[in-house]
CSV table of C-alpha atoms in Angstrom, one decimal:
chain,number,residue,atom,x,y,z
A,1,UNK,CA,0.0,0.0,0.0
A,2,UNK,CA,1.2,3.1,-0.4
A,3,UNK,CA,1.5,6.1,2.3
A,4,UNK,CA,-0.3,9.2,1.7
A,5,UNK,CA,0.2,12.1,4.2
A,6,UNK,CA,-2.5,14.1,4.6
A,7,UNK,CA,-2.4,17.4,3.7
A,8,UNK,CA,-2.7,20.2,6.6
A,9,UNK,CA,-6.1,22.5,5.9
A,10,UNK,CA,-5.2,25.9,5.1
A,11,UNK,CA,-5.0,28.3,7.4
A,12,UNK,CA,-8.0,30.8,7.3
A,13,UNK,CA,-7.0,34.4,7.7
A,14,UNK,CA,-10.1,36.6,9.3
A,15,UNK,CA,-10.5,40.5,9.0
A,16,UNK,CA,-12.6,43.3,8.4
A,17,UNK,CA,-12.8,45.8,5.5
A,18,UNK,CA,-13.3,49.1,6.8
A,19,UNK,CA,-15.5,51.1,4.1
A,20,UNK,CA,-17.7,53.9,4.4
A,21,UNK,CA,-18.0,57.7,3.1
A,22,UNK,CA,-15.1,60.2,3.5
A,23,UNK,CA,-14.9,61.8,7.1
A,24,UNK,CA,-17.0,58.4,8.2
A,25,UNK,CA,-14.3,57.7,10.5
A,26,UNK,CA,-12.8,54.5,9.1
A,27,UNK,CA,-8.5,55.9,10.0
A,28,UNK,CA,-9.9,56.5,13.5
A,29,UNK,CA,-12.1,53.3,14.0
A,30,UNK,CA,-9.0,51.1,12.6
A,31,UNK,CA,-6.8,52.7,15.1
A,32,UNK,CA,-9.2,52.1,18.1
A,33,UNK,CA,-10.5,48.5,17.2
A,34,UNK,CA,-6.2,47.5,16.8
A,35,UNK,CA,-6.2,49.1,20.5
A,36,UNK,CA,-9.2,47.3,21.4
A,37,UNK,CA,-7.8,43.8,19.9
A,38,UNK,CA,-4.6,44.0,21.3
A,39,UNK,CA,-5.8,44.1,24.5
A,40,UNK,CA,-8.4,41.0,23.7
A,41,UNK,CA,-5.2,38.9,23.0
A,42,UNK,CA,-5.5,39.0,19.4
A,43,UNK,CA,-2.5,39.7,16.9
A,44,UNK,CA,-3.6,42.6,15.2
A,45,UNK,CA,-2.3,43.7,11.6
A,46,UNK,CA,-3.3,47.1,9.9
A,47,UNK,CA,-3.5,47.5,6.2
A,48,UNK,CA,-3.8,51.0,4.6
A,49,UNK,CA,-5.7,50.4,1.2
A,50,UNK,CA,-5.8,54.1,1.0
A,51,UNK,CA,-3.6,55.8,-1.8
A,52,UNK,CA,-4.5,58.9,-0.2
A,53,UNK,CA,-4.0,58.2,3.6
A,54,UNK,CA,-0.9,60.1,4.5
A,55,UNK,CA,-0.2,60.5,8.6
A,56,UNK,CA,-1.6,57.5,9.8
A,57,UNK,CA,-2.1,57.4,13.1
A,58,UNK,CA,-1.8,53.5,13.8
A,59,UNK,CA,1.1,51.1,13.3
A,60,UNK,CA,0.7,50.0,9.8
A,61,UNK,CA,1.8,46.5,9.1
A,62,UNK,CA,1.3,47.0,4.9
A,63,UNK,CA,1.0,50.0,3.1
A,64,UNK,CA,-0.6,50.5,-0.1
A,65,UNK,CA,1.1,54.1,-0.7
A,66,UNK,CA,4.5,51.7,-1.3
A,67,UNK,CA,3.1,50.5,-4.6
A,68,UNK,CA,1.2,53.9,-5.2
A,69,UNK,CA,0.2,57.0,-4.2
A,70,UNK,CA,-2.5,59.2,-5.0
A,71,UNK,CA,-0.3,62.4,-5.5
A,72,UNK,CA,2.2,61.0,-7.5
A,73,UNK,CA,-0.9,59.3,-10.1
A,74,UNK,CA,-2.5,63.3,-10.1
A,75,UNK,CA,0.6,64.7,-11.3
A,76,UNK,CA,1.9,61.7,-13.6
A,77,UNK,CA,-1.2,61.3,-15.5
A,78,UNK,CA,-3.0,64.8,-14.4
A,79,UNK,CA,-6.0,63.1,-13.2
A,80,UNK,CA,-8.3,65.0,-11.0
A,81,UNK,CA,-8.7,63.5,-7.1
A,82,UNK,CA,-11.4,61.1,-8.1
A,83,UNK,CA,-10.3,59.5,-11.8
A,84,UNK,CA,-6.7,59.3,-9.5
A,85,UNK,CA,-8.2,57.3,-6.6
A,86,UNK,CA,-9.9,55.1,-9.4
A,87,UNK,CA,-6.9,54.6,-11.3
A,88,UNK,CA,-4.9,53.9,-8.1
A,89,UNK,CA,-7.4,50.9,-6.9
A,90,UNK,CA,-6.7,49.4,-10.4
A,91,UNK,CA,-3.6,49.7,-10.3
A,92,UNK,CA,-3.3,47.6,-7.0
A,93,UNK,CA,-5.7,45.2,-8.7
A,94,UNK,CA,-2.8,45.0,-11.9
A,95,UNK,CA,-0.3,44.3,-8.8
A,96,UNK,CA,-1.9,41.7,-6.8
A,97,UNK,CA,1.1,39.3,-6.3
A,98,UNK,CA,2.9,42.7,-4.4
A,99,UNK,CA,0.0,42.6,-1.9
A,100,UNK,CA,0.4,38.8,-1.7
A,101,UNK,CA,3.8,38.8,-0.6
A,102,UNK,CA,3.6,41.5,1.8
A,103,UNK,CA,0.6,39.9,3.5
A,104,UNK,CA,2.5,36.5,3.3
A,105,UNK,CA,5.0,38.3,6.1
A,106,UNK,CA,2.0,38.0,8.5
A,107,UNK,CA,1.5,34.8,9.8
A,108,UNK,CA,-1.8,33.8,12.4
A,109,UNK,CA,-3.1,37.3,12.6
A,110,UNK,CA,-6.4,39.2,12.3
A,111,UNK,CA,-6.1,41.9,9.6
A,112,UNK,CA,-7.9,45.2,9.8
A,113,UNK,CA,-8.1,46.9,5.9
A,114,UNK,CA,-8.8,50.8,5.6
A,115,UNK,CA,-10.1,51.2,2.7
A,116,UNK,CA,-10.7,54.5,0.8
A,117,UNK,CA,-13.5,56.4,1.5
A,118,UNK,CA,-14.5,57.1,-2.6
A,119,UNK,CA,-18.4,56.1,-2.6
A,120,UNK,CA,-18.7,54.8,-6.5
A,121,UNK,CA,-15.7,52.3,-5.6
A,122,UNK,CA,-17.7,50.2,-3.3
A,123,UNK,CA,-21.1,50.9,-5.5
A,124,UNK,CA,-20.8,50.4,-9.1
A,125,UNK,CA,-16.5,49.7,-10.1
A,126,UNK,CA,-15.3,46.4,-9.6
A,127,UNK,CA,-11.8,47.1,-8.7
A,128,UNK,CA,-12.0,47.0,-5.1
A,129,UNK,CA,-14.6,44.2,-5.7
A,130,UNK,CA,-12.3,42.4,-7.3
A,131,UNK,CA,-9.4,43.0,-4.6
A,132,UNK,CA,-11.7,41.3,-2.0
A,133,UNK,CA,-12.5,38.5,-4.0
A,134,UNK,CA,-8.9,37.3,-4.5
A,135,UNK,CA,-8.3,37.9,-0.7
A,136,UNK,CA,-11.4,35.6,-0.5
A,137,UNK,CA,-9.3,32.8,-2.6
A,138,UNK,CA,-6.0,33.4,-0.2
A,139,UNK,CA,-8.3,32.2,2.7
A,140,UNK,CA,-9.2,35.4,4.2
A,141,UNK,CA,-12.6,35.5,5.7
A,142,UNK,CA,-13.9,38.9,5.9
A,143,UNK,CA,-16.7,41.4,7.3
A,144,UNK,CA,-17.4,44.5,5.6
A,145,UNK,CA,-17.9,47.4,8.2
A,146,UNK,CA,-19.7,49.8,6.8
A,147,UNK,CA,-19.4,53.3,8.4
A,148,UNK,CA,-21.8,56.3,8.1
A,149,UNK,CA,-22.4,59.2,10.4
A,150,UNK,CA,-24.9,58.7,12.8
A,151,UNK,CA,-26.2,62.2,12.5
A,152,UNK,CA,-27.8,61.8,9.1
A,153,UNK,CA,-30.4,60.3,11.3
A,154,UNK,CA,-31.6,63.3,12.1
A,155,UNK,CA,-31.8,64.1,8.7
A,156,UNK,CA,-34.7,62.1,7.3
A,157,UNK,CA,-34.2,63.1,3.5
A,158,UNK,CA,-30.1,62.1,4.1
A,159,UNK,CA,-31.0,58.8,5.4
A,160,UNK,CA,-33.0,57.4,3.3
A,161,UNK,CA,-30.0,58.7,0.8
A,162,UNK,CA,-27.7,56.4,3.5
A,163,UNK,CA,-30.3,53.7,3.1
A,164,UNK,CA,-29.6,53.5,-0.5
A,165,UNK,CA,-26.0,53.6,-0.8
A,166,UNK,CA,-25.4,50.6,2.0
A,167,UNK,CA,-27.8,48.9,0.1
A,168,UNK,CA,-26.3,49.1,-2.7
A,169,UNK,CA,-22.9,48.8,-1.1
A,170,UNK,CA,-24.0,45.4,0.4
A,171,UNK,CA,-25.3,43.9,-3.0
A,172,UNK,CA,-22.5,44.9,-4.9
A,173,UNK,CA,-19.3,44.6,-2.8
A,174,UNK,CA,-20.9,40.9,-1.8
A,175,UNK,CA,-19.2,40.6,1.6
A,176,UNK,CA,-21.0,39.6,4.6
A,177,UNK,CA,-21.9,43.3,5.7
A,178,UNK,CA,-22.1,45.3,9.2
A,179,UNK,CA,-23.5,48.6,8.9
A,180,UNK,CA,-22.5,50.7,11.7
A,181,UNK,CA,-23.6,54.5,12.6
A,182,UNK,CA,-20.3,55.8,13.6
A,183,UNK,CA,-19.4,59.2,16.2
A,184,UNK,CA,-22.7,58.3,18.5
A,185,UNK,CA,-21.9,61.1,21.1
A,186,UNK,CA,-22.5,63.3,18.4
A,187,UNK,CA,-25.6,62.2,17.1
A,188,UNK,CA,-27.8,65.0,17.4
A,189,UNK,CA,-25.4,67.5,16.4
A,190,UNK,CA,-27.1,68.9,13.7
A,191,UNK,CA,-30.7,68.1,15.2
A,192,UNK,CA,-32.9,66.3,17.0
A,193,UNK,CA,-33.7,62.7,16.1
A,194,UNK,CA,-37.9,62.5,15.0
A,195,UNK,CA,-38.0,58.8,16.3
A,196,UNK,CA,-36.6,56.5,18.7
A,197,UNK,CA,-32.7,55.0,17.8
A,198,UNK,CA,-34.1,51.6,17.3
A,199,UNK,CA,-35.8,53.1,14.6
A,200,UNK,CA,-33.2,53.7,12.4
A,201,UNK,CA,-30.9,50.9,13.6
A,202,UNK,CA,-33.6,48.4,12.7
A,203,UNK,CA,-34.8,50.5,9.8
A,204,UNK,CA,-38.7,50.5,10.8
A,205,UNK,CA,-41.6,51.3,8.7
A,206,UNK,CA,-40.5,54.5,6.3
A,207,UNK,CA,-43.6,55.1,5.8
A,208,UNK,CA,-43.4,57.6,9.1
A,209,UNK,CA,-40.2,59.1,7.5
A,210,UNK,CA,-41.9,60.6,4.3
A,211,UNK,CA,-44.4,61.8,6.6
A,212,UNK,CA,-41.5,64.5,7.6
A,213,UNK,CA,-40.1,64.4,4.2
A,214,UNK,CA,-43.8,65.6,3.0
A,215,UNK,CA,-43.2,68.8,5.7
A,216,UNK,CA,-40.4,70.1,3.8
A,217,UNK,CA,-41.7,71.8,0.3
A,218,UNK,CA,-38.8,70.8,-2.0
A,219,UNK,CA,-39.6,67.4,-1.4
A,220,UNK,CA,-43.2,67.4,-1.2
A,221,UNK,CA,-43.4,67.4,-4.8
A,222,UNK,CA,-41.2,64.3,-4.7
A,223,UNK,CA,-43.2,62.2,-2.5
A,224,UNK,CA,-44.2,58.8,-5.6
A,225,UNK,CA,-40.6,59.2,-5.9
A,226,UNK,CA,-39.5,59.2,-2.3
A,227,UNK,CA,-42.5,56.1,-1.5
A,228,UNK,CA,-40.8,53.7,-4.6
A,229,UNK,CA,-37.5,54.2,-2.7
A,230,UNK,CA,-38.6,53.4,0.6
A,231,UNK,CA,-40.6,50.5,-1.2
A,232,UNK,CA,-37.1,49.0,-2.8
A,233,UNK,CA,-35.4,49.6,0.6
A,234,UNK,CA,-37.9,47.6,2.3
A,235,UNK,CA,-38.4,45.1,0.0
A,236,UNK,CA,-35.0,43.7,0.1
A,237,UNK,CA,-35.1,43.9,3.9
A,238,UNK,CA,-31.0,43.9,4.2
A,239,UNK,CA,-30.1,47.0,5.5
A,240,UNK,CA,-29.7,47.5,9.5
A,241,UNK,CA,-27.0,49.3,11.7
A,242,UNK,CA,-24.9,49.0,15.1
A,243,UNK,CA,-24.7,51.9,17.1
A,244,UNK,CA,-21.0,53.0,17.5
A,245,UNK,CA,-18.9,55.1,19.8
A,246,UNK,CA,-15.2,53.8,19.2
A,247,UNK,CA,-14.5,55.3,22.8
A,248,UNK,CA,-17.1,53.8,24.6
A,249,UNK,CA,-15.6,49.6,25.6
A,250,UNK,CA,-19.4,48.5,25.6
A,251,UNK,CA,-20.2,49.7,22.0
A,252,UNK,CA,-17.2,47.9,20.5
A,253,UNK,CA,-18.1,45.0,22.1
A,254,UNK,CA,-21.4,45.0,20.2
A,255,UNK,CA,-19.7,45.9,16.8
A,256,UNK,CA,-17.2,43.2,17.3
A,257,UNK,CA,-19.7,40.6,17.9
A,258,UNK,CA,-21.3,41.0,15.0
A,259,UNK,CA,-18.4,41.2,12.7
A,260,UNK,CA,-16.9,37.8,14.4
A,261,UNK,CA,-20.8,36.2,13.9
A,262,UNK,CA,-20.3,38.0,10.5
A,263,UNK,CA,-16.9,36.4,9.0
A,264,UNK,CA,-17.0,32.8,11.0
A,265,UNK,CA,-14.4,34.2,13.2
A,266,UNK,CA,-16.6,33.0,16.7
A,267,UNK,CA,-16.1,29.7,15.3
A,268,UNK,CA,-12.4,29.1,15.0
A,269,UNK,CA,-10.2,28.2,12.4
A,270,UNK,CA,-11.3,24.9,10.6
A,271,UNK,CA,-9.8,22.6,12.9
A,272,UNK,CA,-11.8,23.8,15.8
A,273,UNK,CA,-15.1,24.3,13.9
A,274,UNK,CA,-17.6,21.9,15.7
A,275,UNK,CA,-21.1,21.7,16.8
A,276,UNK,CA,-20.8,22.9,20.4
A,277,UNK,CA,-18.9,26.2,18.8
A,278,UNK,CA,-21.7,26.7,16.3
A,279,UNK,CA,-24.4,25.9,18.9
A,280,UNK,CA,-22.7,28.1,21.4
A,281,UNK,CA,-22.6,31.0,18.6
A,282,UNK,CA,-26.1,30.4,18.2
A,283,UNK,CA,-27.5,30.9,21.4
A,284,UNK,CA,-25.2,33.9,22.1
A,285,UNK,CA,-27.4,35.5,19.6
A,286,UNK,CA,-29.2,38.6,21.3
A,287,UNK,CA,-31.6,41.1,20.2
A,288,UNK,CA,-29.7,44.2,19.9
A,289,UNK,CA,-33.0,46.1,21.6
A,290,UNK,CA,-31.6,46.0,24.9
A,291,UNK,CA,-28.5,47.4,23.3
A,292,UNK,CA,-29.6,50.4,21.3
A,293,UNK,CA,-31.9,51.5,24.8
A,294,UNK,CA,-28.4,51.8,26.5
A,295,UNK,CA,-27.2,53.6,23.6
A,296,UNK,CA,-30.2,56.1,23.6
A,297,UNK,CA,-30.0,57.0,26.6
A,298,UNK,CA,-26.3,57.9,27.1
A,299,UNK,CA,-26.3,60.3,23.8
A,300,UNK,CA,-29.7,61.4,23.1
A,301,UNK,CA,-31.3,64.0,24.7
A,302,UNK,CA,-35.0,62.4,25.9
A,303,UNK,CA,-35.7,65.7,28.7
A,304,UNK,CA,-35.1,63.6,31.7
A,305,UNK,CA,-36.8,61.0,31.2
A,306,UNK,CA,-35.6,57.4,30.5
A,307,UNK,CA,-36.7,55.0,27.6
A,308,UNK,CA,-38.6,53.1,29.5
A,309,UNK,CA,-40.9,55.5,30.4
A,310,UNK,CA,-41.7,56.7,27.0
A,311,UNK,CA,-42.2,53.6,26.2
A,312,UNK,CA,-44.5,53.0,28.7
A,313,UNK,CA,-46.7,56.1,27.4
A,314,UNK,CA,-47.1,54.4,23.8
């Protein structure tokens, strides 16, 4: 008979892409969830994707602006900010085997990616797309984190507009997909929010949004429009958020769980995948309501008077 040594699985690499709108917070949400890892245990690896990201503020294990930098692509080709960043991201597609080897250095770690913050690259060009999917085929299991600004909430015309592009986001990048509302403490900035947080987080019945769309006369006139968005919004019933203050220990606990439910990463690497993992994963699973009322009432302003007892009035 002849011997045949078995093969040892491949190692599975998990990690988060860090995506979201320019000024989101992504840089600063990297840097505090490597702080907040590191002091789990975990080996932590940082990986600026952004040509444009000069001063980083964390450790940076790999760094894109090595292969290519925004700056130099402007004044090379004389390509405005935005044809620069696009070119840039195909560029590092055209140069895959140079991110290969530089993530090769990096053995048994979790990888955090900071990605540029250009909108059209996660909603209708495929090079970033692309990118993910061959770090899919290296074995790297990953969680989109989307981030948006919590205080479009108050907004209800600019977050329906949110609505749209994470949905979008989510059907094109084709990740498993966290939405979070980032910079909590300042979520009523610009305004006070017309409904409860859980609300928006669960993304309710929009219905009562047009309502206050309907009070403003630019969009009354828009309102067939505004319903058939809602309508498409609703109807692929994808879109929901985590509340997010990077500062507060509680909140990235909640964002961590679900990326790590997210990726597979509460399960182990494939050796210690099993039943009592999965089961274990499965009963830890907890309605975020409890959650959000924590959340709402350490940043929102309710005159006083807790959650519960406005509840208890509807």
């Amino acid at each position: 008979m002849m011997s045949s040594e078995r093969r040892p699985p491949p190692s599975l690499h998990f990690g988060q892409v860090v995506i979201g709108p320019p000024g989101s917070g992504k840089t600063t949400y990297c840097q505090g969830m490597q702080d907040f890892l590191t002091q789990l245990g975990r080996k932590v690896v940082v990986v600026n994707m952004d040509p444009a990201n000069d001063g980083l503020p964390y450790s940076c294990g790999v760094d894109i602006s090595e292969l290519v930098t925004l700056d130099d692509v402007m004044d090379g080709l004389k390509l405005g900010p935005n044809g620069g960043l696009l070119y840039c991201m195909e560029y590092v597609e055209a140069n895959l085997d140079w991110l290969e080897n530089k993530l090769k250095q990096h053995k048994d770690c979790y990888f955090l990616f900071d990605c540029p913050g250009q909108v059209e690259l996660y909603t209708h060009q495929n090079s970033v797309k692309n990118i993910f999917s061959q770090l899919a085929k290296w074995n790297f299991r990953l969680t989109a984190v989307h981030l948006v600004d919590s205080h479009y909430c108050a907004d209800p015309a600019k977050f329906i507009s949110v609505l749209c592009t994470s949905l979008s986001t989510m059907l094109h990048v084709e990740l498993p997909h966290v939405n979070v509302l980032s910079k909590m403490d300042l979520i009523e900035q610009y305004g006070k929010l017309a409904f409860n947080l859980d609300f928006y987080t669960e993304v309710m019945d929009l219905s009562y949004l047009l309502d206050h769309l309907a009070a403003d006369p630019f969009f009354k006139k828009f309102r067939l429009l505004n319903e058939k968005i809602a309508e498409v919004i609703q109807d692929y019933s994808l879109v929901s958020f985590v509340p997010l203050n990077v500062q507060d220990k509680e909140s990235m606990i909640q964002v961590l769980r679900a990326v790590d439910k997210a990726n597979g990463c509460c399960f182990g690497n494939l050796e210690e995948r099993n039943l009592q993992a999965m089961m274990s994963a499965a009963v830890g699973a907890d309605f975020q309501f409890s959650s959000t009322l924590g959340v709402q009432e350490r940043y929102l302003n309710t005159g006083g008077r807790t959650v519960e007892e406005e509840m208890m009035d509807l």
